[in-house]
Tab-separated table of N, CA and C in Angstrom:
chain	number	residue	atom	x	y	z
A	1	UNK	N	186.839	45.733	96.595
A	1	UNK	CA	185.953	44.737	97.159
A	1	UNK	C	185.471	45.226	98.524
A	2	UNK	N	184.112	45.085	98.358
A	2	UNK	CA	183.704	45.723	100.218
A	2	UNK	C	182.588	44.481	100.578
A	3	UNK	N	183.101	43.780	101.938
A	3	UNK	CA	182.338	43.114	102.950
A	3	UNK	C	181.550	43.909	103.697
A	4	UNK	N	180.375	43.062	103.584
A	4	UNK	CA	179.351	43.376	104.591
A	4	UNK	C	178.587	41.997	105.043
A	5	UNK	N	178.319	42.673	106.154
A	5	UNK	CA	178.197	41.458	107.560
A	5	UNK	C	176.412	42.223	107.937
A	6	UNK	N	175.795	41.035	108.336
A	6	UNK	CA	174.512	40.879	108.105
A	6	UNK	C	174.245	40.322	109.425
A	7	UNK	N	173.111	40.682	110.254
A	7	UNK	CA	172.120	39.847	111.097
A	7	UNK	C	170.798	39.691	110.306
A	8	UNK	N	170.838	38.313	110.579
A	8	UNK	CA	169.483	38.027	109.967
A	8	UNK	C	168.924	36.755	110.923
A	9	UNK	N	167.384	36.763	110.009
A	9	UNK	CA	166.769	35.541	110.329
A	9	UNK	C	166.501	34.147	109.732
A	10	UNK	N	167.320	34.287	108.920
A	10	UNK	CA	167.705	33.445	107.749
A	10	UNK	C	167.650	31.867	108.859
A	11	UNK	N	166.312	30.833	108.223
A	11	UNK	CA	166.310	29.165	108.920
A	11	UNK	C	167.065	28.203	108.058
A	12	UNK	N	166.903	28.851	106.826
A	12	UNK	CA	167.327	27.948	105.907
A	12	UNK	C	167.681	28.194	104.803
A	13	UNK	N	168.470	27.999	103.323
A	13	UNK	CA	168.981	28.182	102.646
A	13	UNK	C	168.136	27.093	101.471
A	14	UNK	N	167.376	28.513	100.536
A	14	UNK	CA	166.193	27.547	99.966
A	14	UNK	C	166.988	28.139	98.505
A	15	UNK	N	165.982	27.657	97.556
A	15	UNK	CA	166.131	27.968	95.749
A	15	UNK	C	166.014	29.509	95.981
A	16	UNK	N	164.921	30.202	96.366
A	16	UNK	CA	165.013	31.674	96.060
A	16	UNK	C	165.808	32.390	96.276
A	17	UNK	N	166.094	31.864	98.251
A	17	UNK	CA	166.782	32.158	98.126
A	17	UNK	C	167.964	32.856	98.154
A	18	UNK	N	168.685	31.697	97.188
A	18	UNK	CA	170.132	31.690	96.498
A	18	UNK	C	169.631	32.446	95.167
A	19	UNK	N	168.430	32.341	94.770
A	19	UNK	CA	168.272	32.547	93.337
A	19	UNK	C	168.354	34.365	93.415
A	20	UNK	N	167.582	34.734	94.448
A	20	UNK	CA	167.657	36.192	94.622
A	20	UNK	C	168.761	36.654	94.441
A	21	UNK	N	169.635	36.196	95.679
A	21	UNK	CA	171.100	36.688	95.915
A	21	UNK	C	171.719	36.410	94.860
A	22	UNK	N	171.951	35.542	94.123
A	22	UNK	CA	172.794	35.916	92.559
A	22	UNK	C	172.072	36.712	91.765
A	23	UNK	N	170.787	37.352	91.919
A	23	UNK	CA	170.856	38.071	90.773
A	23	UNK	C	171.156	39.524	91.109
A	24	UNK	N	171.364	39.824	92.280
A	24	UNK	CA	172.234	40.896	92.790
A	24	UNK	C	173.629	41.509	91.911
A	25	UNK	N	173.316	42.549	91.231
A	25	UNK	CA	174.526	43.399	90.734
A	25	UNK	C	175.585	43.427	91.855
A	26	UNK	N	176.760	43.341	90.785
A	26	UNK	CA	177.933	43.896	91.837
A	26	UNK	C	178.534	42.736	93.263
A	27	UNK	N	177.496	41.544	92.886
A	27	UNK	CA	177.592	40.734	94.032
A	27	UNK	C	178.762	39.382	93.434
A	28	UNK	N	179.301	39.155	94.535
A	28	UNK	CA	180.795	38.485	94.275
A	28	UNK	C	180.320	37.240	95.174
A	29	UNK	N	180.650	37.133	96.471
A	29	UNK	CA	180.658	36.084	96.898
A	29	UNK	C	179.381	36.191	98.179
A	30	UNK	N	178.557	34.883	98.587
A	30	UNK	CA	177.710	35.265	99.918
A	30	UNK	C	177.761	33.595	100.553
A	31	UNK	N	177.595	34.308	102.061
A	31	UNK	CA	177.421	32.987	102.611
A	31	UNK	C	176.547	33.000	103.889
A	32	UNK	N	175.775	32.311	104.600
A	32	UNK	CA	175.212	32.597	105.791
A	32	UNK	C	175.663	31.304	106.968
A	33	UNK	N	175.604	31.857	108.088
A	33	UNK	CA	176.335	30.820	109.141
A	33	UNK	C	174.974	31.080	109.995
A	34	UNK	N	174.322	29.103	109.426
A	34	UNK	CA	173.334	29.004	110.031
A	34	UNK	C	173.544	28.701	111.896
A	35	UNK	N	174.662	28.533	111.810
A	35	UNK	CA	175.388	28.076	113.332
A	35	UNK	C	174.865	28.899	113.965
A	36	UNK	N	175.313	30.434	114.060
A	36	UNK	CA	175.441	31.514	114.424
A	36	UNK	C	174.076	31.816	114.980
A	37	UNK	N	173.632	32.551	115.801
A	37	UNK	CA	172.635	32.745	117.099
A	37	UNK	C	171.787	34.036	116.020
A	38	UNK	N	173.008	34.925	115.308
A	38	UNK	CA	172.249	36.084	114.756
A	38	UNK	C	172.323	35.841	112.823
A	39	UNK	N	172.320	34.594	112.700
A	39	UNK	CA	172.327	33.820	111.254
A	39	UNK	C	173.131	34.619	110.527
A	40	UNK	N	174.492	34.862	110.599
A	40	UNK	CA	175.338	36.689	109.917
A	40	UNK	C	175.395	35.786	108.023
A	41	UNK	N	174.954	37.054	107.632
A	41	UNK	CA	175.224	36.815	106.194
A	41	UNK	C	176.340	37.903	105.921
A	42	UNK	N	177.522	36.967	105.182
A	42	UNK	CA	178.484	37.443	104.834
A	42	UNK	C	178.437	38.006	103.371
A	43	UNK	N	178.733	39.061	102.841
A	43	UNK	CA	178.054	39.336	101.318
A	43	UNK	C	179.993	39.967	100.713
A	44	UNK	N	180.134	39.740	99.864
A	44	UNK	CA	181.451	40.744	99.088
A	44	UNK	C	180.890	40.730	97.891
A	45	UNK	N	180.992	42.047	97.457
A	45	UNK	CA	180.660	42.672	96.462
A	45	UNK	C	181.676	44.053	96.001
A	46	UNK	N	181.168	44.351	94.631
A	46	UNK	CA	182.325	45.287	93.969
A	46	UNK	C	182.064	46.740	94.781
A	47	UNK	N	180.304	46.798	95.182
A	47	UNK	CA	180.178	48.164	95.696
A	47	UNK	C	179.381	47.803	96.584
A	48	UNK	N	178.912	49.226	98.101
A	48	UNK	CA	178.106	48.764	98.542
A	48	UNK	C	176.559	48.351	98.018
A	49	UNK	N	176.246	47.316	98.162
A	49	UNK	CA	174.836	46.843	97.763
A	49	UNK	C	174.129	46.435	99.183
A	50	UNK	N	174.212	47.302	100.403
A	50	UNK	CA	173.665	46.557	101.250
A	50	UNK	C	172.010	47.062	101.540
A	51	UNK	N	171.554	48.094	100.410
A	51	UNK	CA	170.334	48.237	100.536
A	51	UNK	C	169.706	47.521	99.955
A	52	UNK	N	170.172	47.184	98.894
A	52	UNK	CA	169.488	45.875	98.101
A	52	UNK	C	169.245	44.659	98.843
A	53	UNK	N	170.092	44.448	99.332
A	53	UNK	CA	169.922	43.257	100.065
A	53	UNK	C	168.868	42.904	101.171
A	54	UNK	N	169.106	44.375	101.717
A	54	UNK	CA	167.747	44.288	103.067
A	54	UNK	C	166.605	44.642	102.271
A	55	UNK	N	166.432	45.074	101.636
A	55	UNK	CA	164.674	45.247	100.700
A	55	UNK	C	164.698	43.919	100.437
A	56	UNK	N	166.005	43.429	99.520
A	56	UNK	CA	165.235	41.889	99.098
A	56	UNK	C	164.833	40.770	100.057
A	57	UNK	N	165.973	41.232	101.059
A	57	UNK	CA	165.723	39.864	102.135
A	57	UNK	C	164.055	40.273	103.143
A	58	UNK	N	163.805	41.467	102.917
A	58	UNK	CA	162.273	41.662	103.909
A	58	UNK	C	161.194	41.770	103.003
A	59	UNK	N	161.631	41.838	101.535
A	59	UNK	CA	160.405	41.572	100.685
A	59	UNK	C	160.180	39.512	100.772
A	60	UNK	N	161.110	38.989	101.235
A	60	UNK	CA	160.941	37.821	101.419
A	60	UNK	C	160.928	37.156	102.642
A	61	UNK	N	160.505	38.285	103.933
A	61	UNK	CA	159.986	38.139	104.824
A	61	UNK	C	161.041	37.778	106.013
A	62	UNK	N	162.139	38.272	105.578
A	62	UNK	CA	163.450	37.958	106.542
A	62	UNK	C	163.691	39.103	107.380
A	63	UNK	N	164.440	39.374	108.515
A	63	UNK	CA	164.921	40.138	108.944
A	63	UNK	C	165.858	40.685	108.561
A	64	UNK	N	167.069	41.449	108.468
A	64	UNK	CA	167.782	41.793	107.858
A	64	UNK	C	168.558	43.116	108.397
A	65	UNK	N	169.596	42.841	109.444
A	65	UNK	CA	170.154	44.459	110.255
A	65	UNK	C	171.484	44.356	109.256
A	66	UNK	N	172.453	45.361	108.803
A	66	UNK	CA	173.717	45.710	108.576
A	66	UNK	C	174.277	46.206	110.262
A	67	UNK	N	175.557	44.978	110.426
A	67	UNK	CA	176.361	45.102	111.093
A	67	UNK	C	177.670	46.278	111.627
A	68	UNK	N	178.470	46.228	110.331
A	68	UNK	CA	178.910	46.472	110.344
A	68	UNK	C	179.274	47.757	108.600
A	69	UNK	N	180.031	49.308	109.429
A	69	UNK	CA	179.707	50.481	108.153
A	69	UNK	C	180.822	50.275	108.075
């Protein structure tokens, strides 16, 4: 299992999306902490998938840094 930790720009937590992020291979659990100043999306998955994630999240107009290697 490998965590990865996310800055994003994530306002809100809509249908896509959630709908995106589950259709992510390899993807286990995600969560985003709208609290948080740098919106961190928490992702666990079986492998790294954190390129997927930033293409999908800026094809949908989000920001999207990896935190932590």
């Amino acid at each position: 299992m490998i965590v990865l930790i996310f800055a994003t720009n994530i306002q809100k937590l809509n249908e896509k999306l959630r709908l995106n992020m589950t259709s992510l291979m390899d993807l286990v659990s995600w969560s985003v902490d709208l609290e948080d100043v740098d919106k961190i999306l928490r992702v666990e998955a079986k492998t790294d998938i954190s390129s997927e994630i930033i293409e999908m999240l800026s094809k949908a107009g989000h920001r999207c840094r990896r935190l932590y290697y």
